[in-house]
Amino acid sequence: MIELAGVTKQYGEKVVVDDLTFTVRPGCVTGFLGPNGAGKSTTMRMMLGLDRATAGRVLIDGEPYARLKEPLRRIGALLDAKAMHGGRSAYDNLRCLALSNRIPLARVDEVLQEVGLGEVAKKRPKGFSLGMGQRLGIAAALLGDPEIVMLDEPVNGLDPEGIHWIRTLMKRLAAEGRTVFVSSHLMSEMALTADHLVVIGRGRLLADTGMQEFIDRNSRSSVRIRTPEPEKLRDALAAAGITATEQASGVFEVTEAPAERLGELALEHHVLLHELSPQHASLEEAFIALTGEAAEYRTGTSATATADAASSAGPDAPQTTGTES
Amino acid sequence: MSAPTATLRSEWAKLTTVRSTGWTLFAAFVVTVAFGTLVSALSNSDYDSLSEQEKLSFDAAGTSFTGGLLGQLAMIAFGVMVIGSEYSTGAIRSSLAAVPRRGVFYLSKVAVATGAALAVSLATTFATFFAGQAALGSHSTTLGAHNVLRATFGAALYMTLMAVFSMGVATMLRSSMLSMGILMPFFFLITQILASVPGAKKVAEYLPDQAGAAMVRVVPKSDLPYGAGGGFVIMLAWVAAALLGGYLVLRNRDA
């Protein structure tokens, strides 16, 4: 369990993390979501006592990080893939960490096998790809078999197979009752793995909610209807008391009734339909809408794009992939 | 708070699993011995051209330690890289996450590296002494001669303390490149220049390398206000200041 209370980080005048209070609970994957520059990494570094909070405190199972005995056995973290000595073999990097926390050296081989680096254990990470570096960082996080695992942007640089692997790993760790805290700037990634969501923007807490709740609240669904007989359809809908927005000639959007009901209505009134399709606003759009005003770094053009996506967020809005610049 | 012995073992493992440790310490040994022997051999062949005065004050032990002037640069590199590589690679974050008590981390790292530097310095100075004396032929001295053993240990301690001083500086600057860029010219050029400027000469006498030179001399320099013991104390003060500065930076800055 990780508890943050009023955590604030200020560099001079600039407030990077602003009064964050939330709790990360065991037994589920908690996604830590926010655009680039929102303060996710700074927050995670403060959790590990690497950066000092200007105000507020972080407790790991009720204790500040610096007071933990052999902290790697309690909480394992991947902060960035390059937090290893490039000139020391992968095995030796982990061995040095293991020795400092009196972790049995057999664990080093175990975690290297687990992340798929068994064959390059004796190689120096200097020559590793980003994905391999990421795997080594994850191995380091798992080294002490900790109850809490914290991963900062773990899918960065991983190939599809690696991404699948890390998702499965996180779910397994949570299923084992561990606390899993994972950051990402991609809503789509979180939607696949997280059970709980903590969203921040410009260092502020924007949401602290269950994933399902977030989906229910934010994914507006509607039905798109296309017909060569718009007049007849409009009458039919009006008769049933359903309002529809005509988006283009012969193209309607209905939010008040499900596709089944609309199909029945069309049949009853003998309206010819060319299309009847349920539409879902993507979570990505919900995320952008939520963090839109809070996004820190945006170029002029993408700011406009973000604003558009936020305001329309309808079925016709482009499926933004959320890679904000 | 991990046990200090565990941290020491971890730091020892770190020291012995990177190549820079081996090659900087090896370079310190080879350069010191080779250069010391060369200067001794040259002194031997030129001895007859020295004036009577120079012959009287000829320091056979000091001559064989001349190589330390170059060898100390490798020791500085060793001290800088022990600390600097943590920062340049980003490993410092993993290290401090594993050992959050920064004082324990710092002390362990410095202690282990100091031990290694001391062992190599002792081997180096004794090797350069014997090689140098062999090259000096009839003008050589022995360890049993007055003050010679003290000067030999002085040379070894000086080499070691230069490495430790560099560790403190590198911890303050948190960068290998920056530390090397400051320390190398400082000990190669600036102290020489300061020593030749009349007004700055009095100040330059208290710089680490001058204090170190006093530790290595068999016959005290007459115009220097302190002897070998004083030089050792001044050197220790420099090292303590650098280490303390490093500790304060490490304790207070974000990693």
Coordinates of C-alpha atoms in Angstrom, one line a residue:
Chain A
M1 CA 0.0 0.0 0.0
I2 CA 1.3 3.4 -0.9
E3 CA -0.3 6.5 0.6
L4 CA 0.3 10.0 -0.6
A5 CA -0.9 12.9 1.5
G6 CA -0.7 16.5 0.1
V7 CA 2.5 15.7 -1.9
T8 CA 3.8 18.8 -3.6
K9 CA 7.0 19.4 -5.5
Q10 CA 8.2 22.8 -6.4
Y11 CA 11.2 23.8 -8.4
G12 CA 11.6 27.5 -7.6
E13 CA 8.3 29.1 -8.7
K14 CA 7.2 26.1 -10.8
V15 CA 4.9 23.7 -9.1
V16 CA 5.4 20.3 -10.8
V17 CA 3.3 18.2 -8.4
D18 CA 0.5 20.0 -6.7
D19 CA -1.0 18.6 -3.5
L20 CA -1.5 15.0 -4.5
T21 CA -3.5 12.8 -2.2
F22 CA -4.3 9.3 -3.1
T23 CA -3.8 5.7 -2.0
V24 CA -2.5 2.8 -4.1
R25 CA -4.1 -0.4 -2.8
P26 CA -2.9 -4.0 -3.0
G27 CA -4.5 -6.7 -5.2
C28 CA -5.1 -4.6 -8.2
V29 CA -3.3 -2.8 -11.0
T30 CA -3.5 1.0 -10.4
G31 CA -2.9 3.0 -13.5
F32 CA -1.2 6.3 -13.1
L33 CA -2.2 8.3 -16.1
G34 CA -1.4 11.8 -17.4
P35 CA 0.1 13.6 -20.4
N36 CA 3.8 13.9 -20.7
G37 CA 5.0 16.5 -18.2
A38 CA 2.1 16.0 -15.9
G39 CA 4.4 15.1 -13.0
K40 CA 4.1 11.3 -13.0
S41 CA 7.8 10.5 -12.9
T42 CA 8.5 13.2 -10.3
T43 CA 5.7 11.7 -8.2
M44 CA 7.2 8.3 -8.5
R45 CA 10.7 9.5 -7.6
M46 CA 9.2 11.1 -4.5
M47 CA 7.6 7.8 -3.6
L48 CA 11.1 6.3 -3.6
G49 CA 12.7 9.1 -1.6
L50 CA 14.9 10.0 -4.6
D51 CA 13.3 13.5 -4.9
R52 CA 12.4 15.3 -1.8
A53 CA 8.8 16.5 -1.6
T54 CA 8.4 20.2 -1.0
A55 CA 5.4 19.4 1.2
G56 CA 3.3 16.4 2.1
R57 CA 4.4 12.8 2.6
V58 CA 4.5 9.4 1.1
L59 CA 4.2 6.3 3.2
I60 CA 5.0 2.8 2.0
D61 CA 3.1 0.4 4.2
G62 CA 2.9 3.1 6.8
E63 CA 6.6 4.1 6.7
P64 CA 8.6 6.7 4.8
Y65 CA 10.8 5.0 2.1
A66 CA 14.0 6.0 3.8
R67 CA 13.1 4.1 6.9
L68 CA 12.4 0.8 5.1
K69 CA 14.8 -2.0 6.0
E70 CA 16.1 -3.6 2.8
P71 CA 13.6 -1.6 0.7
L72 CA 14.0 -3.7 -2.4
R73 CA 12.3 -6.6 -0.6
R74 CA 9.3 -4.3 0.0
I75 CA 9.0 -2.3 -3.1
G76 CA 10.5 -2.7 -6.5
A77 CA 10.6 0.0 -9.1
L78 CA 11.4 0.6 -12.7
L79 CA 12.0 4.3 -13.1
D80 CA 13.9 4.4 -16.4
A81 CA 15.5 1.8 -18.4
K82 CA 18.8 3.5 -18.2
A83 CA 19.1 3.4 -14.4
M84 CA 21.7 0.6 -14.8
H85 CA 25.5 0.8 -15.2
G86 CA 26.1 0.2 -18.8
G87 CA 29.6 -1.1 -18.3
R88 CA 28.7 -3.8 -15.8
S89 CA 27.0 -7.0 -17.0
A90 CA 23.3 -7.4 -16.6
Y91 CA 24.0 -10.2 -14.0
D92 CA 26.5 -8.0 -12.1
N93 CA 24.2 -5.0 -12.1
L94 CA 21.5 -7.1 -10.4
R95 CA 24.1 -8.9 -8.1
C96 CA 25.2 -5.5 -6.7
L97 CA 21.6 -4.6 -5.9
A98 CA 20.9 -8.0 -4.4
L99 CA 23.9 -7.8 -2.1
S100 CA 22.9 -4.4 -0.7
N101 CA 19.6 -5.8 0.4
R102 CA 20.7 -9.3 1.3
I103 CA 18.6 -10.9 -1.4
P104 CA 19.8 -14.4 -2.2
L105 CA 21.9 -14.4 -5.4
A106 CA 19.8 -17.2 -6.8
R107 CA 17.1 -14.6 -7.3
V108 CA 19.3 -12.8 -9.8
D109 CA 19.2 -15.8 -12.2
E110 CA 15.5 -16.3 -11.5
V111 CA 14.5 -12.8 -12.5
L112 CA 16.8 -12.7 -15.5
Q113 CA 15.1 -15.9 -16.7
E114 CA 11.7 -14.5 -15.9
V115 CA 12.2 -11.4 -18.0
G116 CA 13.8 -13.4 -20.8
L117 CA 17.3 -12.1 -20.4
G118 CA 18.9 -15.4 -19.3
E119 CA 21.0 -15.7 -22.4
V120 CA 22.5 -12.2 -22.2
A121 CA 23.1 -12.2 -18.5
K122 CA 26.8 -11.8 -18.9
K123 CA 26.5 -9.1 -21.5
R124 CA 26.8 -5.4 -20.6
P125 CA 23.6 -3.4 -21.0
K126 CA 25.5 -0.7 -22.9
G127 CA 24.7 -2.7 -26.1
F128 CA 21.1 -3.5 -25.1
S129 CA 18.1 -2.3 -27.1
L130 CA 15.6 -0.1 -25.4
G131 CA 13.3 -3.1 -25.0
M132 CA 16.1 -5.2 -23.4
G133 CA 17.0 -2.3 -21.1
Q134 CA 13.4 -2.1 -20.1
R135 CA 13.3 -5.9 -19.3
L136 CA 16.5 -5.5 -17.2
G137 CA 14.8 -2.7 -15.3
I138 CA 11.8 -4.8 -14.7
A139 CA 14.1 -7.7 -13.5
A140 CA 15.6 -5.2 -11.0
A141 CA 12.1 -4.3 -9.8
L142 CA 11.2 -7.9 -9.2
L143 CA 14.5 -8.8 -7.6
G144 CA 13.5 -8.6 -4.0
D145 CA 10.1 -10.4 -4.7
P146 CA 8.4 -7.2 -3.3
E147 CA 4.8 -6.7 -2.3
I148 CA 4.7 -3.5 -4.2
V149 CA 5.8 -3.1 -7.8
M150 CA 6.0 0.3 -9.4
L151 CA 6.7 0.7 -13.1
D152 CA 7.1 4.0 -14.9
E153 CA 6.0 3.7 -18.6
P154 CA 7.0 0.0 -18.8
V155 CA 5.8 -0.6 -22.3
N156 CA 8.1 2.0 -23.7
G157 CA 10.4 0.5 -26.3
L158 CA 8.9 -3.0 -26.0
D159 CA 7.8 -4.9 -29.1
P160 CA 4.3 -6.3 -29.3
E161 CA 5.3 -9.6 -27.7
G162 CA 7.0 -7.7 -24.9
I163 CA 4.0 -5.5 -24.4
H164 CA 1.8 -8.6 -24.1
W165 CA 4.3 -10.1 -21.6
I166 CA 4.3 -7.0 -19.4
R167 CA 0.5 -6.8 -19.3
T168 CA 0.2 -10.5 -18.3
L169 CA 3.0 -10.0 -15.7
M170 CA 1.2 -7.0 -14.1
K171 CA -2.1 -8.8 -13.9
R172 CA -0.4 -11.8 -12.4
L173 CA 1.3 -9.7 -9.8
A174 CA -1.9 -8.1 -8.8
A175 CA -3.7 -11.4 -8.7
E176 CA -1.0 -12.6 -6.3
G177 CA -2.3 -9.8 -4.0
R178 CA 0.6 -7.4 -4.7
T179 CA 0.2 -3.6 -5.1
V180 CA 0.9 -2.8 -8.7
F181 CA 1.3 0.9 -9.7
V182 CA 2.0 1.6 -13.3
S183 CA 2.3 4.9 -15.2
S184 CA 1.5 5.6 -18.7
H185 CA 0.5 8.5 -21.0
L186 CA -1.7 6.1 -23.1
M187 CA -5.2 5.6 -22.0
S188 CA -5.6 2.7 -24.4
E189 CA -2.8 0.9 -22.6
M190 CA -4.4 1.5 -19.2
A191 CA -7.8 0.4 -20.4
L192 CA -6.3 -3.1 -21.0
T193 CA -4.4 -3.5 -17.7
A194 CA -5.6 -1.2 -15.0
D195 CA -8.4 -2.0 -12.5
H196 CA -8.1 1.5 -10.9
L197 CA -7.1 4.8 -12.3
V198 CA -5.3 7.8 -10.9
V199 CA -5.3 10.6 -13.5
I200 CA -3.1 13.7 -13.1
G201 CA -2.6 16.8 -15.2
R202 CA -0.2 19.6 -14.5
G203 CA 0.6 17.9 -11.3
R204 CA -2.9 18.0 -10.0
L205 CA -5.2 15.0 -9.2
L206 CA -7.9 14.9 -11.9
A207 CA -9.5 11.6 -11.1
D208 CA -9.1 8.7 -8.7
T209 CA -11.6 6.1 -9.7
G210 CA -12.3 2.5 -10.7
M211 CA -11.6 1.7 -14.3
Q212 CA -15.1 0.4 -14.9
E213 CA -16.6 3.5 -13.4
F214 CA -14.4 5.7 -15.5
I215 CA -15.5 3.8 -18.7
D216 CA -19.1 4.0 -17.8
R217 CA -19.0 7.7 -17.0
N218 CA -16.9 8.7 -20.0
S219 CA -17.7 6.4 -22.9
R220 CA -20.8 8.0 -24.4
S221 CA -22.4 5.6 -26.9
S222 CA -24.7 6.4 -29.7
V223 CA -26.1 4.9 -32.8
R224 CA -25.4 6.0 -36.3
I225 CA -28.2 5.7 -38.9
R226 CA -27.9 6.3 -42.6
T227 CA -30.9 6.3 -44.8
P228 CA -32.0 7.4 -48.3
E229 CA -35.4 8.3 -46.8
P230 CA -34.5 10.9 -44.1
E231 CA -38.0 12.4 -44.0
K232 CA -39.6 9.1 -43.2
L233 CA -37.1 8.3 -40.5
R234 CA -37.4 11.7 -38.9
D235 CA -41.2 11.2 -38.6
A236 CA -40.8 7.7 -37.3
L237 CA -38.3 8.8 -34.6
A238 CA -40.5 11.8 -33.7
A239 CA -43.5 9.5 -33.3
A240 CA -41.6 7.4 -30.8
G241 CA -40.4 10.5 -29.0
I242 CA -36.8 10.0 -29.9
T243 CA -34.6 13.0 -30.9
A244 CA -31.9 12.6 -33.5
T245 CA -29.2 14.9 -34.7
E246 CA -28.9 15.0 -38.4
Q247 CA -25.2 15.2 -39.1
A248 CA -25.2 15.2 -42.8
S249 CA -28.0 14.6 -45.3
G250 CA -29.4 11.2 -44.4
V251 CA -27.0 10.6 -41.6
F252 CA -28.4 10.6 -38.0
E253 CA -26.9 10.2 -34.6
V254 CA -29.2 8.9 -31.8
T255 CA -28.1 8.7 -28.2
E256 CA -31.5 7.9 -26.6
A257 CA -32.2 4.5 -27.9
P258 CA -30.3 1.3 -28.6
A259 CA -29.7 0.0 -32.1
E260 CA -32.3 -2.8 -31.6
R261 CA -35.1 -0.4 -30.8
L262 CA -34.2 1.8 -33.7
G263 CA -34.2 -1.2 -36.1
E264 CA -37.6 -2.2 -34.9
L265 CA -38.9 1.3 -35.4
A266 CA -37.5 1.4 -38.9
L267 CA -39.2 -1.9 -39.7
E268 CA -42.5 -0.8 -38.3
H269 CA -42.4 2.4 -40.4
H270 CA -41.0 0.8 -43.5
V271 CA -37.9 3.0 -43.6
L272 CA -35.1 1.7 -45.7
L273 CA -31.8 1.8 -43.8
H274 CA -28.3 1.7 -45.3
E275 CA -26.6 1.7 -42.0
L276 CA -27.4 1.1 -38.3
S277 CA -24.3 1.0 -36.2
P278 CA -23.6 1.5 -32.5
Q279 CA -20.8 4.0 -31.9
H280 CA -18.5 4.2 -28.9
A281 CA -16.5 7.3 -28.0
S282 CA -13.0 6.1 -27.2
L283 CA -11.6 6.3 -23.7
E284 CA -8.7 8.1 -25.3
E285 CA -11.1 10.9 -26.1
A286 CA -12.4 10.9 -22.6
F287 CA -8.9 11.1 -21.3
I288 CA -8.0 13.9 -23.6
A289 CA -11.1 15.8 -22.6
L290 CA -10.3 15.3 -18.9
T291 CA -6.7 16.4 -19.2
G292 CA -7.2 18.8 -22.1
E293 CA -6.9 22.0 -20.1
A294 CA -4.3 20.5 -17.9
A295 CA -1.9 19.4 -20.7
E296 CA 1.4 21.0 -20.1
Y297 CA 3.3 20.6 -23.4
R298 CA 1.5 21.2 -26.6
T299 CA 2.4 22.6 -29.9
G300 CA 0.1 25.1 -31.4
T301 CA -1.5 22.6 -33.9
S302 CA -1.9 19.7 -31.5
A303 CA -3.5 22.1 -28.9
T304 CA -6.2 22.8 -31.5
A305 CA -6.6 19.2 -32.3
T306 CA -7.0 18.4 -28.6
A307 CA -9.5 21.1 -28.1
D308 CA -11.5 19.8 -31.1
A309 CA -11.4 16.2 -29.8
A310 CA -12.5 17.5 -26.4
S311 CA -15.4 19.5 -27.7
S312 CA -16.8 17.1 -30.2
A313 CA -15.8 13.8 -28.6
G314 CA -18.7 12.3 -30.6
P315 CA -18.8 9.2 -32.7
D316 CA -17.5 11.0 -35.8
A317 CA -14.5 12.5 -34.0
P318 CA -11.2 11.0 -35.2
Q319 CA -9.8 8.2 -33.1
T320 CA -6.9 10.0 -31.6
T321 CA -4.3 7.7 -30.4
G322 CA -3.4 9.9 -27.5
T323 CA 0.3 10.5 -28.4
E324 CA 0.3 14.1 -27.4
S325 CA 3.3 16.0 -28.4
Chain B
M1 CA 18.1 0.8 6.4
S2 CA 20.1 -2.0 5.0
A3 CA 23.0 -3.3 7.1
P4 CA 26.3 -1.4 6.5
T5 CA 28.1 -4.7 5.8
A6 CA 25.6 -5.6 3.1
T7 CA 26.2 -2.1 1.6
L8 CA 29.9 -2.6 1.8
R9 CA 29.7 -5.9 0.0
S10 CA 27.5 -4.4 -2.7
E11 CA 29.9 -1.5 -3.2
W12 CA 32.9 -3.9 -3.4
A13 CA 31.0 -5.9 -6.0
K14 CA 30.3 -2.6 -7.9
L15 CA 34.0 -1.7 -7.8
T16 CA 35.2 -5.0 -9.0
T17 CA 32.7 -5.5 -11.9
V18 CA 33.6 -2.4 -14.0
R19 CA 36.6 -2.2 -16.3
S20 CA 37.4 1.4 -15.4
T21 CA 38.6 0.3 -11.9
G22 CA 41.1 -2.1 -13.3
W23 CA 42.5 0.2 -16.0
T24 CA 42.8 3.4 -13.9
L25 CA 44.5 1.6 -11.0
F26 CA 46.7 -0.3 -13.5
A27 CA 47.6 2.9 -15.2
A28 CA 48.5 4.5 -11.9
F29 CA 50.8 1.7 -11.2
V30 CA 52.5 1.5 -14.6
V31 CA 52.8 5.2 -15.2
T32 CA 54.2 5.9 -11.7
V33 CA 56.8 3.1 -11.9
A34 CA 57.8 3.6 -15.5
F35 CA 58.2 7.4 -15.2
G36 CA 59.9 7.1 -11.8
T37 CA 62.4 4.6 -13.1
L38 CA 63.1 6.7 -16.2
V39 CA 63.7 9.8 -14.2
S40 CA 65.9 7.8 -11.8
A41 CA 68.0 6.4 -14.7
L42 CA 68.4 9.9 -16.3
S43 CA 69.4 11.3 -12.9
N44 CA 72.0 8.5 -12.5
S45 CA 73.6 9.3 -15.9
D46 CA 73.5 13.1 -15.3
Y47 CA 74.7 12.9 -11.7
D48 CA 78.2 14.0 -12.4
S49 CA 77.0 17.2 -14.1
L50 CA 75.3 18.4 -10.9
S51 CA 76.8 21.1 -8.8
E52 CA 78.3 20.3 -5.4
Q53 CA 75.3 21.9 -3.7
E54 CA 72.9 19.8 -5.8
K55 CA 74.8 16.7 -5.1
L56 CA 74.6 17.4 -1.3
S57 CA 70.8 17.8 -1.4
F58 CA 70.1 15.0 -3.9
D59 CA 67.0 13.1 -2.8
A60 CA 67.4 9.6 -4.1
A61 CA 64.0 8.4 -2.7
G62 CA 62.2 11.5 -3.9
T63 CA 63.7 11.0 -7.4
S64 CA 62.2 7.6 -7.7
F65 CA 58.8 9.0 -6.6
T66 CA 58.7 11.5 -9.5
G67 CA 56.5 9.2 -11.4
G68 CA 53.7 10.0 -8.9
L69 CA 53.3 13.4 -10.6
L70 CA 51.8 11.6 -13.6
G71 CA 50.5 8.6 -11.7
Q72 CA 48.3 10.8 -9.5
L73 CA 46.3 11.7 -12.6
A74 CA 45.2 8.1 -13.0
M75 CA 44.4 8.0 -9.3
I76 CA 42.3 11.2 -9.8
A77 CA 40.6 9.4 -12.7
F78 CA 39.9 6.4 -10.5
G79 CA 38.4 8.5 -7.7
V80 CA 36.2 10.5 -10.2
M81 CA 34.9 7.4 -12.0
V82 CA 34.0 5.5 -8.9
I83 CA 31.5 8.2 -8.1
G84 CA 30.9 9.8 -11.5
S85 CA 29.8 6.6 -13.3
E86 CA 26.9 6.3 -10.9
Y87 CA 25.6 9.7 -12.2
S88 CA 26.6 9.3 -15.9
T89 CA 24.8 6.0 -16.2
G90 CA 21.8 6.9 -14.1
A91 CA 22.7 3.9 -11.8
I92 CA 22.6 6.4 -8.8
R93 CA 18.8 6.1 -8.8
S94 CA 18.9 2.3 -8.5
S95 CA 21.6 2.6 -5.9
L96 CA 19.8 5.1 -3.7
A97 CA 16.5 3.2 -4.1
A98 CA 18.4 0.1 -2.8
V99 CA 20.2 2.0 0.0
P100 CA 18.1 5.1 0.8
R101 CA 20.3 6.2 3.7
R102 CA 22.6 8.3 1.7
G103 CA 25.2 8.7 4.4
V104 CA 25.6 4.9 4.6
F105 CA 25.7 4.6 0.8
Y106 CA 28.3 7.3 0.5
L107 CA 30.5 6.1 3.3
S108 CA 30.5 2.5 2.1
K109 CA 31.4 3.6 -1.5
V110 CA 34.2 5.8 -0.4
A111 CA 35.5 3.3 2.2
V112 CA 35.7 0.5 -0.3
A113 CA 37.3 2.6 -3.1
T114 CA 39.8 4.1 -0.6
G115 CA 40.8 0.6 0.5
A116 CA 41.4 -0.4 -3.1
A117 CA 43.3 2.9 -3.8
L118 CA 45.5 2.4 -0.7
A119 CA 46.4 -1.2 -1.6
V120 CA 47.4 -0.1 -5.1
S121 CA 49.2 3.0 -3.9
L122 CA 51.3 1.0 -1.5
A123 CA 52.2 -1.6 -4.1
T124 CA 53.0 1.3 -6.6
T125 CA 55.2 3.3 -4.3
F126 CA 57.2 0.3 -3.1
A127 CA 57.6 -0.9 -6.6
T128 CA 58.7 2.5 -7.9
F129 CA 61.1 2.9 -5.0
F130 CA 62.9 -0.4 -5.6
A131 CA 62.9 0.1 -9.4
G132 CA 64.0 3.7 -9.1
Q133 CA 66.8 2.8 -6.7
A134 CA 68.0 0.0 -9.0
A135 CA 68.2 2.6 -11.8
L136 CA 70.0 5.1 -9.6
G137 CA 72.9 2.6 -9.2
S138 CA 75.6 3.9 -6.9
H139 CA 73.5 7.0 -6.0
S140 CA 70.6 5.0 -4.6
T141 CA 69.4 4.9 -1.0
T142 CA 67.7 2.2 1.1
L143 CA 64.4 2.0 3.0
G144 CA 66.5 1.9 6.2
A145 CA 68.0 5.3 5.5
H146 CA 66.8 8.3 7.5
N147 CA 63.2 9.3 6.7
V148 CA 63.1 7.1 3.6
L149 CA 60.4 4.6 4.8
R150 CA 58.3 7.6 6.0
A151 CA 58.6 9.2 2.6
T152 CA 57.6 6.0 0.9
F153 CA 54.5 5.7 3.0
G154 CA 53.9 9.4 2.5
A155 CA 53.9 8.9 -1.2
A156 CA 51.4 6.0 -0.9
L157 CA 49.1 8.0 1.3
Y158 CA 49.3 11.0 -1.0
M159 CA 48.3 8.9 -4.0
T160 CA 45.4 7.4 -2.0
L161 CA 44.2 10.8 -0.6
M162 CA 44.2 12.3 -4.1
A163 CA 41.8 9.5 -5.1
V164 CA 39.6 10.2 -2.1
F165 CA 39.7 14.0 -2.7
S166 CA 38.5 13.3 -6.2
M167 CA 35.6 11.2 -4.9
G168 CA 34.4 14.1 -2.8
V169 CA 34.7 16.5 -5.7
A170 CA 32.9 14.2 -8.1
T171 CA 30.1 13.8 -5.6
M172 CA 29.8 17.5 -5.3
L173 CA 29.8 18.0 -9.1
R174 CA 27.8 14.8 -9.9
S175 CA 29.5 14.4 -13.2
S176 CA 32.7 12.6 -14.3
M177 CA 33.3 14.9 -17.2
L178 CA 33.0 18.0 -15.2
S179 CA 35.2 16.7 -12.4
M180 CA 37.9 15.6 -14.7
G181 CA 37.7 18.9 -16.6
I182 CA 38.3 20.7 -13.3
L183 CA 40.7 18.4 -11.5
M184 CA 43.1 17.5 -14.3
P185 CA 44.0 21.1 -15.3
F186 CA 44.0 22.1 -11.7
F187 CA 46.7 19.7 -10.7
F188 CA 48.6 19.9 -13.9
L189 CA 48.7 23.6 -14.6
I190 CA 47.0 25.9 -12.1
T191 CA 49.0 25.0 -9.0
Q192 CA 52.2 25.3 -11.0
I193 CA 51.2 28.7 -12.3
L194 CA 50.0 29.9 -8.9
A195 CA 53.3 28.8 -7.4
S196 CA 55.2 31.0 -9.8
V197 CA 53.2 34.1 -9.1
P198 CA 54.8 35.9 -6.2
G199 CA 51.6 37.0 -4.5
A200 CA 49.8 33.7 -4.9
K201 CA 52.8 31.6 -3.9
K202 CA 51.9 31.7 -0.2
V203 CA 48.4 30.4 -1.0
A204 CA 49.7 27.8 -3.5
E205 CA 51.8 26.3 -0.8
Y206 CA 48.7 25.1 0.9
L207 CA 47.2 23.4 -2.1
P208 CA 46.8 19.6 -2.0
D209 CA 49.6 18.8 -4.4
Q210 CA 52.2 21.0 -2.6
A211 CA 51.1 19.5 0.8
G212 CA 51.5 16.1 -0.9
A213 CA 54.9 16.9 -2.2
A214 CA 56.0 17.7 1.4
M215 CA 54.8 14.3 2.5
V216 CA 57.1 12.6 -0.1
R217 CA 60.3 14.6 0.7
V218 CA 63.1 13.0 2.7
V219 CA 64.8 16.3 3.3
P220 CA 62.3 19.1 4.2
K221 CA 62.2 22.1 1.8
S222 CA 63.7 25.0 3.7
D223 CA 61.4 27.7 2.4
L224 CA 58.2 25.8 3.2
P225 CA 56.5 26.6 6.5
Y226 CA 55.6 23.0 7.2
G227 CA 57.2 19.6 7.0
A228 CA 55.9 16.1 6.1
G229 CA 53.6 15.9 9.1
G230 CA 52.1 19.3 8.3
G231 CA 51.7 18.3 4.7
F232 CA 49.7 15.2 5.8
V233 CA 47.5 17.3 8.0
I234 CA 46.8 19.9 5.2
M235 CA 46.1 17.0 2.8
L236 CA 43.7 15.5 5.3
A237 CA 41.9 18.8 5.7
W238 CA 41.4 19.1 1.9
V239 CA 40.1 15.6 1.7
A240 CA 37.7 16.1 4.7
A241 CA 36.4 19.3 3.1
A242 CA 35.8 17.6 -0.3
L243 CA 34.1 14.6 1.3
L244 CA 31.9 16.8 3.5
G245 CA 31.0 18.9 0.5
G246 CA 30.1 15.8 -1.4
Y247 CA 28.0 14.5 1.5
L248 CA 26.0 17.7 1.8
V249 CA 25.3 17.7 -1.9
L250 CA 24.3 14.1 -1.9
R251 CA 22.1 14.5 1.2
N252 CA 20.3 17.6 -0.1
R253 CA 19.9 17.2 -3.8
D254 CA 17.3 15.2 -5.6
A255 CA 18.9 12.1 -7.2

